Short mmCIF file of C-alpha atoms and ligand atoms in Angstrom, two decimals:
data_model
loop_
_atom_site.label_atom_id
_atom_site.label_comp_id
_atom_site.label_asym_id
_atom_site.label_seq_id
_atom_site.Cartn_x
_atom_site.Cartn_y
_atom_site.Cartn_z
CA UNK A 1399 -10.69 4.31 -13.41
CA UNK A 1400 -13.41 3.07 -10.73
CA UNK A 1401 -12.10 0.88 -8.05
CA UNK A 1402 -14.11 -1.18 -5.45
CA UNK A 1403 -11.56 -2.25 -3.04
CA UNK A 1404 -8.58 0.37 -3.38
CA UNK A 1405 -8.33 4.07 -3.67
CA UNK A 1406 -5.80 5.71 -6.15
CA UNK A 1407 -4.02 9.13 -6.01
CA UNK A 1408 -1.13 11.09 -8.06
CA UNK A 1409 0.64 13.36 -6.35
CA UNK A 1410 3.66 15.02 -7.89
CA UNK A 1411 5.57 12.19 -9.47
CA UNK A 1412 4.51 9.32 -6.67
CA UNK A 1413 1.90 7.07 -7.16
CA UNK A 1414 -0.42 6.44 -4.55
CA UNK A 1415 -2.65 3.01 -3.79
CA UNK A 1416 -4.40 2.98 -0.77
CA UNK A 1417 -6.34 -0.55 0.14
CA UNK A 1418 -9.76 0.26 1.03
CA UNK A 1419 -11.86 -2.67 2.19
CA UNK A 1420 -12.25 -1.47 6.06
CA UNK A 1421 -14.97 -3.73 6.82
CA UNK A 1422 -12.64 -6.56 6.48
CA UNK A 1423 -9.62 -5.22 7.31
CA UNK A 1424 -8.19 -4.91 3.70
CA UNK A 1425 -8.52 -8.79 3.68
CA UNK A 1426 -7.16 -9.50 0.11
CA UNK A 1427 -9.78 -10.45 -1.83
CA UNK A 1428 -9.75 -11.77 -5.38
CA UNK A 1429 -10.87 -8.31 -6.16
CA UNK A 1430 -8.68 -6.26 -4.32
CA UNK A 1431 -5.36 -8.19 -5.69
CA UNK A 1432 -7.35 -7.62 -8.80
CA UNK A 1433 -7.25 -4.22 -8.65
CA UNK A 1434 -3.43 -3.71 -7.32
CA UNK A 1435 -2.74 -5.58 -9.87
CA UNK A 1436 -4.49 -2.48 -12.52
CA UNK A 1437 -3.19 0.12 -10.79
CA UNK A 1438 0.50 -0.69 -10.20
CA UNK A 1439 0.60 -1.26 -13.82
CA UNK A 1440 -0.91 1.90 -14.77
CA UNK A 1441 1.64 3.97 -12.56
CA UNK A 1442 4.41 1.08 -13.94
CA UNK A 1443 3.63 2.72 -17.65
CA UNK A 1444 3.01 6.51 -16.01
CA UNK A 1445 5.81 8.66 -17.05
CA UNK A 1446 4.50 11.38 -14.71
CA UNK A 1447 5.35 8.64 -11.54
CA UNK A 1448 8.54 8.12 -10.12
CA UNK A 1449 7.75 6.12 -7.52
CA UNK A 1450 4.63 4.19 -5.74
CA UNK A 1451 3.14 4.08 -1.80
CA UNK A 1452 1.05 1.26 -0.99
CA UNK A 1453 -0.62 1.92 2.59
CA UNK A 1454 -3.66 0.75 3.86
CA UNK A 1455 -5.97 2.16 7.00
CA UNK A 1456 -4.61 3.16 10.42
CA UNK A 1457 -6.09 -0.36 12.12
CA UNK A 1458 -4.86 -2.79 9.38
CA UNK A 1459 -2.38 -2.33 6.42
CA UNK A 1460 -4.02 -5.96 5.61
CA UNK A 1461 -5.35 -8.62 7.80
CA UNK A 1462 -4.34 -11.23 5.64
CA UNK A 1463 -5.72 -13.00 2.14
CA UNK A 1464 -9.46 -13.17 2.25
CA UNK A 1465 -10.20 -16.34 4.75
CA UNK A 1466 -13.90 -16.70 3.94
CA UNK A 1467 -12.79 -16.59 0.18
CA UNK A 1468 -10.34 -19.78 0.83
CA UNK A 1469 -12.53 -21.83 3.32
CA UNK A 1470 -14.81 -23.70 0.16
CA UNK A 1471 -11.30 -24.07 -1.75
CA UNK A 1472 -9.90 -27.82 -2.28
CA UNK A 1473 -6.32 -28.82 -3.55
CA UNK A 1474 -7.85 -29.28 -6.43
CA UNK A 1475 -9.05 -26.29 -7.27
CA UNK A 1476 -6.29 -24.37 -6.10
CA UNK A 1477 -3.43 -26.33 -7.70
CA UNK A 1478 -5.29 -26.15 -10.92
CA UNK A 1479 -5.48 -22.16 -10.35
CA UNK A 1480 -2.28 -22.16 -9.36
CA UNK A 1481 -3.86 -20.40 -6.45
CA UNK A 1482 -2.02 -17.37 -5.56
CA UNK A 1483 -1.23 -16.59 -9.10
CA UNK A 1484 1.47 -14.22 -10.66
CA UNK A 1485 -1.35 -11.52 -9.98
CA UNK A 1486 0.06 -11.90 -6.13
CA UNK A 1487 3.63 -11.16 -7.45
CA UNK A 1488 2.49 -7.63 -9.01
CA UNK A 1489 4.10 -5.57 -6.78
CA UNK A 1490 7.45 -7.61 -6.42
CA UNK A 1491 8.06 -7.64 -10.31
CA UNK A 1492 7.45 -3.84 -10.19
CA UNK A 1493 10.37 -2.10 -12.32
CA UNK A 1494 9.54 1.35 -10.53
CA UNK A 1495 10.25 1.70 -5.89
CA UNK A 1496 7.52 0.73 -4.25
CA UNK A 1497 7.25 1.71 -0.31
CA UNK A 1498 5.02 0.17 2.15
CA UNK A 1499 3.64 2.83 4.48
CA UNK A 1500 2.38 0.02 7.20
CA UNK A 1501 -0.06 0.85 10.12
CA UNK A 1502 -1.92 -1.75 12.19
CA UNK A 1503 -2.37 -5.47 11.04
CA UNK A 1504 -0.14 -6.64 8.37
CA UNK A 1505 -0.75 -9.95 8.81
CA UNK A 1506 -0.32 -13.42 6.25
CA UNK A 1507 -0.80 -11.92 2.74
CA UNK A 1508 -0.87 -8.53 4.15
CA UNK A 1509 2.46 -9.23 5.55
CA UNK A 1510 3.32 -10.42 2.44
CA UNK A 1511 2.64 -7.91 0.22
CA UNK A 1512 4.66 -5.34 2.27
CA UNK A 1513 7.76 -7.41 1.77
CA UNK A 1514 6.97 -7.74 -1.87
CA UNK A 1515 7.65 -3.65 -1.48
CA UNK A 1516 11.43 -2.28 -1.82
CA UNK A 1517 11.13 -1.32 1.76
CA UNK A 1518 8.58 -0.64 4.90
CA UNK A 1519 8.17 2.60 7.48
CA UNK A 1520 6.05 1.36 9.84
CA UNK A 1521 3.44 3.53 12.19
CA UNK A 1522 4.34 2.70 16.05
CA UNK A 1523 1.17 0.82 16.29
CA UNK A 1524 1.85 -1.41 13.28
CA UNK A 1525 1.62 -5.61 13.71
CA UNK A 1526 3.61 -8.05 11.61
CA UNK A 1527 2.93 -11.94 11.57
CA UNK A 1528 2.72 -14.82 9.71
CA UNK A 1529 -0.34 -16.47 11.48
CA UNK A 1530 -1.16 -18.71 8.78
CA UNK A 1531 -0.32 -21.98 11.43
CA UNK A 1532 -3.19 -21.08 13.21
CA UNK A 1533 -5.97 -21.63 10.60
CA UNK A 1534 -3.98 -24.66 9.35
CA UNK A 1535 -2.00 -23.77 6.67
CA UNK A 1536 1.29 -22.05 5.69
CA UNK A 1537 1.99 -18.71 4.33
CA UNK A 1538 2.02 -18.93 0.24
CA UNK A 1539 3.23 -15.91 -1.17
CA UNK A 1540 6.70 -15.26 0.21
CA UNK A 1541 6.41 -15.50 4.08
CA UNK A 1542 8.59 -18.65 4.51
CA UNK A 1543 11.13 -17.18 1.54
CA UNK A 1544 11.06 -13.28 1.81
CA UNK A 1545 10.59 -12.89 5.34
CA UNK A 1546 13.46 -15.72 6.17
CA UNK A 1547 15.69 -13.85 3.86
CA UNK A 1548 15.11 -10.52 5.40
CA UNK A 1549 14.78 -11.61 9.48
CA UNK A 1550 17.06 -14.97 9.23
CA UNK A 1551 16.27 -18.14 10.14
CA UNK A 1552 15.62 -18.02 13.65
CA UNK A 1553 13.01 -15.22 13.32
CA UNK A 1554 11.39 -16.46 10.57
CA UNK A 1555 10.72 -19.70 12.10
CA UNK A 1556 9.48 -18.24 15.15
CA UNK A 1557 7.06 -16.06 13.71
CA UNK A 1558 5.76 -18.83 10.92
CA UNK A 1559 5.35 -21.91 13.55
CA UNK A 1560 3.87 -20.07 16.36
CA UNK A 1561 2.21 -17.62 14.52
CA UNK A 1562 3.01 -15.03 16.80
CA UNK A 1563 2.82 -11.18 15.77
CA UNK A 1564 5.71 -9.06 15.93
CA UNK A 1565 5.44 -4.84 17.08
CA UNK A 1566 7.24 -2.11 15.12
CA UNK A 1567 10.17 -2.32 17.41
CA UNK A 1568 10.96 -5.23 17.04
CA UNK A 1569 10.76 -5.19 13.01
CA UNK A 1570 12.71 -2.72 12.96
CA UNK A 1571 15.52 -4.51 15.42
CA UNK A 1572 15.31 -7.18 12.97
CA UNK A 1573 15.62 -5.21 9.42
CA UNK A 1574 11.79 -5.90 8.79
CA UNK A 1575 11.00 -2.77 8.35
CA UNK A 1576 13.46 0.32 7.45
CA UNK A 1577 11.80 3.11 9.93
CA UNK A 1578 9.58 3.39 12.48
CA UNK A 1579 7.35 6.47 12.85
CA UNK A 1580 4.14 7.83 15.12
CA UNK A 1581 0.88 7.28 13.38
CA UNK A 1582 0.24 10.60 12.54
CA UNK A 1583 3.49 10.98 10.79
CA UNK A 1584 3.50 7.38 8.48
CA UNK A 1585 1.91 9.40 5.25
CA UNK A 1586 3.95 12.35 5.68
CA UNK A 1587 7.26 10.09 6.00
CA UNK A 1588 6.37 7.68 3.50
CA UNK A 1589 5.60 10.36 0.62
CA UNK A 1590 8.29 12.67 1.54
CA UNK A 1591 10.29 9.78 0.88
CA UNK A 1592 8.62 8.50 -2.22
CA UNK A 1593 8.89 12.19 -3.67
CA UNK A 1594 12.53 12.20 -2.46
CA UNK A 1595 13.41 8.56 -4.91
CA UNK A 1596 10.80 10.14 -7.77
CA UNK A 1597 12.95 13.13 -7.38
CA UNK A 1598 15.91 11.54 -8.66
CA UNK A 1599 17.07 10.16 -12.05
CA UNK A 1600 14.09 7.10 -13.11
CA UNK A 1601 16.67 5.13 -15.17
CA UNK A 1602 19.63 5.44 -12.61
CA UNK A 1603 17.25 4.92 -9.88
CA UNK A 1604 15.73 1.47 -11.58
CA UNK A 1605 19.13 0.60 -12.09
CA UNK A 1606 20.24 1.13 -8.22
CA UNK A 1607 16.71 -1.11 -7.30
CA UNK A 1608 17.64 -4.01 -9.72
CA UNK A 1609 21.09 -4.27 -8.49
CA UNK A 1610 20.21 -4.40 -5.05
CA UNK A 1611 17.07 -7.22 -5.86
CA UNK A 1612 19.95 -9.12 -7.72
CA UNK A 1613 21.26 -9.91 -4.05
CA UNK A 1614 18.77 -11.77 -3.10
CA UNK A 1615 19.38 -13.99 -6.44
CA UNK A 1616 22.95 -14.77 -6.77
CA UNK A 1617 26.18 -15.50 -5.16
CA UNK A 1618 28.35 -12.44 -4.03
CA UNK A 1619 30.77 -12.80 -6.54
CA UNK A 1620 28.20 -12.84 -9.58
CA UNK A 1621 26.11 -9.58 -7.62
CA UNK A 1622 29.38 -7.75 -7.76
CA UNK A 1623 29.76 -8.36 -10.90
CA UNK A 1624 26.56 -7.56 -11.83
CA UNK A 1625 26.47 -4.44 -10.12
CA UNK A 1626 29.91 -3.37 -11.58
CA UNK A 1627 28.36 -3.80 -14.97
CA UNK A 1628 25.75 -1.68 -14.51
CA UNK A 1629 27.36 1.10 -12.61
CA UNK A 1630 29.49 1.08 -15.80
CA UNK A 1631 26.06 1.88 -17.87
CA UNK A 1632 25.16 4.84 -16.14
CA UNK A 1633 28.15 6.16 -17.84
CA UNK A 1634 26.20 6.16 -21.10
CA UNK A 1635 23.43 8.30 -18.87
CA UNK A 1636 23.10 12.20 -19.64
CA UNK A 1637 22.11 12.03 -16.31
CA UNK A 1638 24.83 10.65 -14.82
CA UNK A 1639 27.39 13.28 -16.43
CA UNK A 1640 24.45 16.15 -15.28
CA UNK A 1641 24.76 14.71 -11.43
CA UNK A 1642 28.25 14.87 -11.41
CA UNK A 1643 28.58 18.65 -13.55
CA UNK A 1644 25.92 19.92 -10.62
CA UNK A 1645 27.89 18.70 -7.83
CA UNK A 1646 30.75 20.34 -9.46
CA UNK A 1647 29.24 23.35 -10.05
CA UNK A 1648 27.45 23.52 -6.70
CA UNK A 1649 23.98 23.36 -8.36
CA UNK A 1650 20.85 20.88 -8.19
CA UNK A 1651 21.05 18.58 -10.82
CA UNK A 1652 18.35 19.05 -13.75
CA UNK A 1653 17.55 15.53 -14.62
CA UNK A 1654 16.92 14.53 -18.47
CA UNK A 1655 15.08 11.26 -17.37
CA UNK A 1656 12.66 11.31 -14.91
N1 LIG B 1178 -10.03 -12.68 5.88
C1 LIG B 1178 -11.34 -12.37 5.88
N2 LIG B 1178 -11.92 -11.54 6.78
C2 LIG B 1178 -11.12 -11.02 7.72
C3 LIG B 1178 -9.73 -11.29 7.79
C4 LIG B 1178 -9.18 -12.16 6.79
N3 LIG B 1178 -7.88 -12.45 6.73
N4 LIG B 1178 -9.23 -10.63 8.85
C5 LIG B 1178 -10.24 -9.95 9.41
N5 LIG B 1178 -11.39 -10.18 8.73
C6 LIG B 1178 -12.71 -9.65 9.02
C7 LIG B 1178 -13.34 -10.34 10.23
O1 LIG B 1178 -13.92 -11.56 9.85
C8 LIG B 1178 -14.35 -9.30 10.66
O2 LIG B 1178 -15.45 -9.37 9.81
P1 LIG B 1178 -16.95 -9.43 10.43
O3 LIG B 1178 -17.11 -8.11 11.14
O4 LIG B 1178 -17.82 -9.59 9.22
O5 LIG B 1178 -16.96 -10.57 11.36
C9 LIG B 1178 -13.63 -7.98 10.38
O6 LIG B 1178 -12.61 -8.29 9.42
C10 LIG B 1178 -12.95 -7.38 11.60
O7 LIG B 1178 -12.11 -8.38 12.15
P2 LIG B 1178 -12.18 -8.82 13.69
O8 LIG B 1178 -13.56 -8.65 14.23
O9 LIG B 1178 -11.58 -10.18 13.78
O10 LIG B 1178 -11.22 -7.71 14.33
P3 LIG B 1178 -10.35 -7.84 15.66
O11 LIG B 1178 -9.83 -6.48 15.93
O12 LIG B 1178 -11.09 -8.55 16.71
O13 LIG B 1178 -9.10 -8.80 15.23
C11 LIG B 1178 -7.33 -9.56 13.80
C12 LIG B 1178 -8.19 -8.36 14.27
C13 LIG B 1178 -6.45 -10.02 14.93
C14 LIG B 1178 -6.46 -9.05 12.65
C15 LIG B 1178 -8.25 -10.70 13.33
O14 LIG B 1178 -9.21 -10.17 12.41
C16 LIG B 1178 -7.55 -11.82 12.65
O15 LIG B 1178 -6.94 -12.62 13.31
N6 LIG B 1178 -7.64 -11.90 11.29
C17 LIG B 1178 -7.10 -12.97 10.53
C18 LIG B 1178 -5.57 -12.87 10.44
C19 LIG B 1178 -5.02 -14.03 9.65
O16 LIG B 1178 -5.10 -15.17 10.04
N7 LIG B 1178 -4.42 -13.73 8.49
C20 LIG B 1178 -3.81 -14.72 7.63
C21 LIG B 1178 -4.79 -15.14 6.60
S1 LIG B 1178 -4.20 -16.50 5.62
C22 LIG B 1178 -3.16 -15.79 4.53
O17 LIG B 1178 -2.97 -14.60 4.48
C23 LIG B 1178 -2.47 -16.72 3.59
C24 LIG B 1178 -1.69 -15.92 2.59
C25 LIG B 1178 -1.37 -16.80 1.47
C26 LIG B 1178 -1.06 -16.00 0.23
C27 LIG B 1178 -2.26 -15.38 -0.32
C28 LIG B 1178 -3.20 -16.39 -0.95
C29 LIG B 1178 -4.34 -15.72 -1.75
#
């Protein structure tokens, strides 16, 4: 498939979406959400992919939603559009990991969408913010909710009312982002991990991701329950008994479901 605003690649079992709009700085257009949107649904349905990268350019994973799309926008308009549709959400509802391989700007919506991932390496050089304040509005797809449940309240609040960006170091003090790496090294670390995940067991692996997203829904007494419940269904997994039998056997697993 053709793509304007996003380059896509296969390699082994991980599925790779690159944002490609550099004259903007991956500002996410209507188009390029579009697109994401196509493309994490066609790896979603891939059997051959285990597991999806999102990354963007070395200066800017995203600069943000597409300001000179929004400036002619009323409420009007946007309520009626629900502005920021589900389309936004794509990643998020993803069934399949997703990492974020972040260098440079990830800023508003780009910031966003890197949270929507199941976790973010981050280049040294790579800028988190929420500077939505400062062109008079407020972030509006998960940068008061996610980023408040990752950082805590004291972070988040910092970063969404001054509108302040945040370095590497410091996302990774605060649980932003899961590893910090030198520039050169983000693609290499982010699909060595990605093949690592696609490596494993899809169905046990989906299973691990949806009990730790149920978290972030539910009391602790209801996630351990949930969790419990579906550690007891990998029991009915082939690959569950072939995990164990390798270990046992001092062998690499040969997984039935991948
Ligand atoms: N939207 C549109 N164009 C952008 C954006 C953006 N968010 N960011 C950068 N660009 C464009 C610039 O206009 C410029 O284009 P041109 O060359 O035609 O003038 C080009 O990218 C390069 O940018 P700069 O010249 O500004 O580059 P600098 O290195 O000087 O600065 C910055 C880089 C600091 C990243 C700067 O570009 C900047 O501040 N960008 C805007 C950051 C921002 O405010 N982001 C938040 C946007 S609002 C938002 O995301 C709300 C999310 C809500 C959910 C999503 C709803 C759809």
């Amino acid at each position: 498939m053709a793509y304007e605003y996003i380059l896509v690649e296969k390699r082994d079992r991980v599925g790779l979406i690159t944002l490609n709009r550099p004259e903007a700085l991956n500002a996410l257009c209507a188009g390029l959400i579009d697109e994401l949107g196509q493309a994490v649904a066609l790896f979603e349905a891939d059997d051959e992919i285990g597991c999806l990268v999102v990354t963007g350019s070395e200066r800017a994973f995203a600069a943000g939603a597409d300001i000179k799309e929004m400036i002619g926008k009323d409420f009007q308009q946007v309520y009626r559009e629900d502005f920021i549709t589900d389309d936004w959400e794509v990643l998020a509802k993803t069934r399949k990991p997703v990492i974020a391989a972040v260098a440079g700007y990830a800023l508003g919506g780009g910031c966003e969408v890197a949270m929507m991932c199941d976790f973010i390496i981050a280049a040294e050089n790579a800028k988190f913010g929420q500077p939505e304040i400062t062109i008079g509005t407020i972030p509006g797809a998960g940068g008061t909710q996610r980023l408040t449940r990752i950082v805590g309240k004291s972070k988040a609040m910092d970063m969404c009312l001054t509108g302040r960006m945040m370095d590497a170091d410091e996302a990774e003090r605060c649980g932003l982002v899961s590893r910090v790496v030198p520039v050169d090294k983000l693609m290499e670390e982010a699909m060595a991990a990605a093949a690592k995940i696609a490596g494993h067991s899809l169905p046990v692996t989906m299973i691990a991701k949806e009990s730790v997203d149920r978290s972030y829904e539910t009391t602790l007494s209801e996630g351990l329950r949930f969790e419990r419940r579906v550690f007891h269904s990998t029991f009915a997994l082939d690959d569950r008994r072939e995990g164990m039998t390798a270990f046992a056997e001092k062998r690499k697993a040969d997984w039935k479901h991948r």
